[in-house]
Coordinates of C-alpha atoms and ligand atoms in Angstrom, one line a residue:
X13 CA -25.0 9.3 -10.5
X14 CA -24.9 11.4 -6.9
X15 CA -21.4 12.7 -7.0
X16 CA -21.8 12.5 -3.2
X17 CA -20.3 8.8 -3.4
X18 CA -17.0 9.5 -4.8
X19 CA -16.9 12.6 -2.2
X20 CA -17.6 10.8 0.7
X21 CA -15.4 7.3 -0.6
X22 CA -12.1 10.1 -1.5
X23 CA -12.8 11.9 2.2
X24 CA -13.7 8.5 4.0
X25 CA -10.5 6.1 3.0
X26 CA -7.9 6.4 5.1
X27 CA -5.0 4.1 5.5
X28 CA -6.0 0.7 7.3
X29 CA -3.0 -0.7 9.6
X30 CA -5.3 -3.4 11.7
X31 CA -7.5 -5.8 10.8
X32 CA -10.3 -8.4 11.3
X33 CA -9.8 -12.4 11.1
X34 CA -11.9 -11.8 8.4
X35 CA -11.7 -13.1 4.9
X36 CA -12.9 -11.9 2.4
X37 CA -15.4 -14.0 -0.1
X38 CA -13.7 -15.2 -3.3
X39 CA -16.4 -13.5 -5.4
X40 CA -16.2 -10.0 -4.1
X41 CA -12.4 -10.4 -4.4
X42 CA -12.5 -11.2 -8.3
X43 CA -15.5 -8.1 -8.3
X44 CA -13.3 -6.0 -6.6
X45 CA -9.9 -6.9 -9.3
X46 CA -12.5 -6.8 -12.1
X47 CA -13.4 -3.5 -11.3
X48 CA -10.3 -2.1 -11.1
X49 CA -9.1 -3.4 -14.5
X50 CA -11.2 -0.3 -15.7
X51 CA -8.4 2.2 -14.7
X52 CA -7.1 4.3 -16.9
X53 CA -3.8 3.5 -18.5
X54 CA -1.0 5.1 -21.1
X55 CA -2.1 3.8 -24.5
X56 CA -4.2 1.1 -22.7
X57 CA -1.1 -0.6 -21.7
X58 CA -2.4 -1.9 -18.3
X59 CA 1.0 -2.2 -17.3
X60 CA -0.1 -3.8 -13.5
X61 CA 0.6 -7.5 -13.3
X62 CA -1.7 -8.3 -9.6
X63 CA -0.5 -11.2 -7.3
X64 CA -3.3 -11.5 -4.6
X65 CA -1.8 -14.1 -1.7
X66 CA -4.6 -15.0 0.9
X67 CA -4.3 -17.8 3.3
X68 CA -1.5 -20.3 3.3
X69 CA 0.4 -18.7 0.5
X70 CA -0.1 -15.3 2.4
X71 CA 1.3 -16.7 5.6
X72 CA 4.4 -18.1 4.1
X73 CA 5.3 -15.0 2.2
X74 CA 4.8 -13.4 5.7
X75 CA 7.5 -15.4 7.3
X76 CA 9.7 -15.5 4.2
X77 CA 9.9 -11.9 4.8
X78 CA 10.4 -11.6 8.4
X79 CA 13.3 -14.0 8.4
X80 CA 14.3 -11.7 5.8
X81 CA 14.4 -8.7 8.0
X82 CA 15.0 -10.2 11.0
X83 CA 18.3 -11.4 9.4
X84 CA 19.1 -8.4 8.4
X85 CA 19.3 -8.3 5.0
X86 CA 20.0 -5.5 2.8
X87 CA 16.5 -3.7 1.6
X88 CA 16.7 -3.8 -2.3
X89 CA 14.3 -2.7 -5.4
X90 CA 13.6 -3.2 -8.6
X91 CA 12.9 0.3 -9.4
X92 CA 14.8 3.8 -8.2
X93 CA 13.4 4.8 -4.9
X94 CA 13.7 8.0 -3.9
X95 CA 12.9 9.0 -0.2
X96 CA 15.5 12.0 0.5
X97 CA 12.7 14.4 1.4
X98 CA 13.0 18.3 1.7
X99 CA 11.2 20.9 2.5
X100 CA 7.8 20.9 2.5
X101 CA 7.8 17.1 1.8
X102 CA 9.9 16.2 4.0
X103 CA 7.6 18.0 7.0
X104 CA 4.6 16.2 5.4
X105 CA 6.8 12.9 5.3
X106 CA 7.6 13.5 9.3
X107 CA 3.7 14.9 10.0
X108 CA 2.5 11.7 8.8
X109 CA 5.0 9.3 11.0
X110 CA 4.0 11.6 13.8
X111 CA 0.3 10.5 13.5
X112 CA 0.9 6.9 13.3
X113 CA 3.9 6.8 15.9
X114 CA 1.1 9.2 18.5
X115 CA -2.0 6.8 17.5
X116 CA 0.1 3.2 18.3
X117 CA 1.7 5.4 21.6
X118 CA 5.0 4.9 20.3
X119 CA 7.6 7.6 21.8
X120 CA 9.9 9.0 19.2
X121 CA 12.6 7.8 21.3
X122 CA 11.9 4.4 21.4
X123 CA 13.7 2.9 18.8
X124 CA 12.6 -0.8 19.6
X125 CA 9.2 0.4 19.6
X126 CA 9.5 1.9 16.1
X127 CA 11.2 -1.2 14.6
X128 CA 8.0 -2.9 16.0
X129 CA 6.1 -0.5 14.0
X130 CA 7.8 -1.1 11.0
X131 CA 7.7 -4.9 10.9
X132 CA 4.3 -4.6 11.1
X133 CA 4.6 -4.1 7.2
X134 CA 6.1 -7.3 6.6
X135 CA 2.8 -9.1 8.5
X136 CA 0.9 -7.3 6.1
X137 CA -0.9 -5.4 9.7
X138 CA -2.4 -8.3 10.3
X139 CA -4.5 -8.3 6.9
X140 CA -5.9 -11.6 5.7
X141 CA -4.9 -10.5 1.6
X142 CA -2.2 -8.5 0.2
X143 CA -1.7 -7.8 -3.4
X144 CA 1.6 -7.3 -4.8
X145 CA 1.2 -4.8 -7.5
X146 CA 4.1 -5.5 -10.6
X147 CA 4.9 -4.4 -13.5
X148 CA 7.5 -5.3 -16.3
X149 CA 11.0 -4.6 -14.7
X150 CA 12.4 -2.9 -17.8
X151 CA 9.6 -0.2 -17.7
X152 CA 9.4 3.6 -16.2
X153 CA 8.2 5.8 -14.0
X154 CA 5.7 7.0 -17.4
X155 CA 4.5 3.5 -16.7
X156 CA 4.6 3.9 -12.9
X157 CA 1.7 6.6 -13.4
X158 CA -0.6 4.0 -14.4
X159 CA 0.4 1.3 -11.5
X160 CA -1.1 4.4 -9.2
X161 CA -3.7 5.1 -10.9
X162 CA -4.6 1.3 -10.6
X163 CA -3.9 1.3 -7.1
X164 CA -6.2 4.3 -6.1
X165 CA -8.8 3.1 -7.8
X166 CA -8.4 -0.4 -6.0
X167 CA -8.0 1.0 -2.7
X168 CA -11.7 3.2 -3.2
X169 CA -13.6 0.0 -5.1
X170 CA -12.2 -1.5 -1.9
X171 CA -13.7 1.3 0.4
X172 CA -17.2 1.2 -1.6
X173 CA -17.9 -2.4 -0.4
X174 CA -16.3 -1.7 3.6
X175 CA -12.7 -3.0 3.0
X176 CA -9.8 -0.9 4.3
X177 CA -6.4 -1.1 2.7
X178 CA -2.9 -0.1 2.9
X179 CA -0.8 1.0 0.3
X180 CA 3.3 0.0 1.1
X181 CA 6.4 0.4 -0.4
X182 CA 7.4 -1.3 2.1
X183 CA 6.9 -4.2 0.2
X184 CA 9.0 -3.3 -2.9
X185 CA 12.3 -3.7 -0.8
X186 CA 12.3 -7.2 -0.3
X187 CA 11.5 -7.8 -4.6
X188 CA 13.2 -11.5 -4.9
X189 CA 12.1 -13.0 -1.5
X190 CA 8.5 -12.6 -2.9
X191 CA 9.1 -13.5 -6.4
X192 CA 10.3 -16.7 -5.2
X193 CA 7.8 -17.3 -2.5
X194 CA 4.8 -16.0 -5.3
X195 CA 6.1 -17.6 -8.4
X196 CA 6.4 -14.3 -9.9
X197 CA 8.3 -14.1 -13.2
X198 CA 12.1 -12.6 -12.7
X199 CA 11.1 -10.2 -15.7
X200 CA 8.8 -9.0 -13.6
X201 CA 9.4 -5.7 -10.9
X202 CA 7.6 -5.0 -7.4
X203 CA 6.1 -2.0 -7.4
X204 CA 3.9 -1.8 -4.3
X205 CA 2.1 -3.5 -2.0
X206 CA -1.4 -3.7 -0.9
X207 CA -2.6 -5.4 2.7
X208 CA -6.4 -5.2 2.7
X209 CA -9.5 -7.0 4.6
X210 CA -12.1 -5.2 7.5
X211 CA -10.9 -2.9 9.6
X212 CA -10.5 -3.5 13.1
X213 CA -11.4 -0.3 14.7
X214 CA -10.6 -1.3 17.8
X215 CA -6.5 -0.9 16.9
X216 CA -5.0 2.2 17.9
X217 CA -3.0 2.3 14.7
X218 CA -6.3 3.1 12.8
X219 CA -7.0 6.5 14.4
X220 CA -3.6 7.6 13.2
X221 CA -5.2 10.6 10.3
X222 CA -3.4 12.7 7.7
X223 CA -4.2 16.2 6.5
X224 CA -3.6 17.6 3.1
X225 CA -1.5 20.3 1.7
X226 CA -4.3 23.8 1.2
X227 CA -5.7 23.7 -2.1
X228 CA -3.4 27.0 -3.1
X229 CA -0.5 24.7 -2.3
X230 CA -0.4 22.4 -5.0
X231 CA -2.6 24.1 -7.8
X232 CA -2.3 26.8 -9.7
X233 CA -5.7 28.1 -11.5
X234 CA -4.4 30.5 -14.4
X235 CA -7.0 32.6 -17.3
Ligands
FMN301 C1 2.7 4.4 -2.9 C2 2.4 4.3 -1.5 C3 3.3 3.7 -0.6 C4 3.0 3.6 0.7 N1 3.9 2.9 1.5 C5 3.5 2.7 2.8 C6 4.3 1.8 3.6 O1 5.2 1.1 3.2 N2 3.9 1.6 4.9 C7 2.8 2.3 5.5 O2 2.5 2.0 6.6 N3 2.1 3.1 4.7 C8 2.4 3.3 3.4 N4 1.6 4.2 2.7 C9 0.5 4.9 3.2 C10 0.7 6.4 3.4 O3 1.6 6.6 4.4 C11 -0.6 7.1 3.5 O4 -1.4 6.8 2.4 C12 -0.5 8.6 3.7 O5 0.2 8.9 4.9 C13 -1.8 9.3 3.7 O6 -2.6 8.7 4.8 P1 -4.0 8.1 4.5 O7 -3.8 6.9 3.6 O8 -4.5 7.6 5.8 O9 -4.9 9.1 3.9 C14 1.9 4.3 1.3 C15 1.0 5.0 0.4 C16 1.3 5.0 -0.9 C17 0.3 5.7 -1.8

């Protein structure tokens, strides 16, 4: 197998904030899901639990949770979330807000314009799917290793067939709104979301790019 794929699918994806009016086919969606149950897990475990709302049910879950925000309700979470960055995260965290916020033409200053920005994840960018990614409420962040593990390997399956995606946490801060909109068991946690479909290249959002950390930065090669 040309290695040359998973190259160019790892270098290619990038994060997908607009989208097409574009569905996509029931069959590749169940390829793509079946696919991705081949990721890797902690004693097999396959802790992910997948909730993929299209259509109707993705609509209503989109205004369940903009009524939410837009009341002003109190993020919450099933699981710690931990967003306090320093140092050199904290530069990557603001480097990569920069690139979106510059891409959309959004001034730093313009705090209505931001809040725009922002709600954007609760209408899933437009996207005509969005997964939410569970798992069981009572488990860890050992466990959490294998919900991303599952979600890279959903979000490059994804990219292999032309489908962009966007990975958001977003979505974990609103957990009961979309248990009850999703009929999602209460023993259940959101993890993550993902808002996927075809790219609309003609939205500014999706020049926004990221860089990576130098390869001396984060690994240490020791004999
Ligand atoms: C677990 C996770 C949560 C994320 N949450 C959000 C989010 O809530 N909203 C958003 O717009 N992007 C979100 N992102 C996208 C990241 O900002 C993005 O992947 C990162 O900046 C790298 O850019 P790239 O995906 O274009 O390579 C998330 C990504 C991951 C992996």
């Amino acid at each position: 197998m040309p290695s040359t794929v998973i190259k160019q699918l790892l270098k290619q994806r990038h994060s997908v904030r607009g989208f097409l009016n574009k569905e996509v086919t029931p069959e590749l969606l169940e390829e793509i899901f079946s696919l991705a149950q081949h990721a890797v897990s902690n004693c097999n475990t396959q802790p992910w639990k997948t909730f993929v709302a299209s259509a109707n049910v993705k609509d209503n879950l989109k205004q369940n949770l903009i009524d939410t925000v837009m009341t002003g309700t109190k993020p919450d979470s099933d699981f710690q979330y931990y967003s306090d960055f320093k140092g050199e995260h904290q530069v990557r965290q603001i480097e990569c807000a920069k690139a979106l916020y510059n891409a959309m033409g959004v001034e730093r200053g313009n705090k209505a314009e931001r809040k725009q920005a922002l709600l954007r994840n609760y209408e899933f960018f437009g996207a005509p799917h969005v997964a939410i990614i569970c798992m069981p409420k009572s488990f860890e962040i050992n466990n959490a290793l294998d919900i991303g593990i599952y979600l890279q390997s959903l979000m490059l399956i994804m990219e292999s067939f032309g489908i962009g995606s966007c990975a958001q946490g977003a979505l974990s801060f609103y957990p009961q709104i979309i248990k009850d909109t999703l009929n999602i068991p209460e023993s259940m946690g959101v993890l993550v979301g993902l808002s996927f479909g075809y790219e609309d290249k003609s939205q500014l959002a999706n020049n926004a790019r990221t860089s990576r950390a130098m390869l001396s930065d984060s690994v240490t090669f020791l004999s």
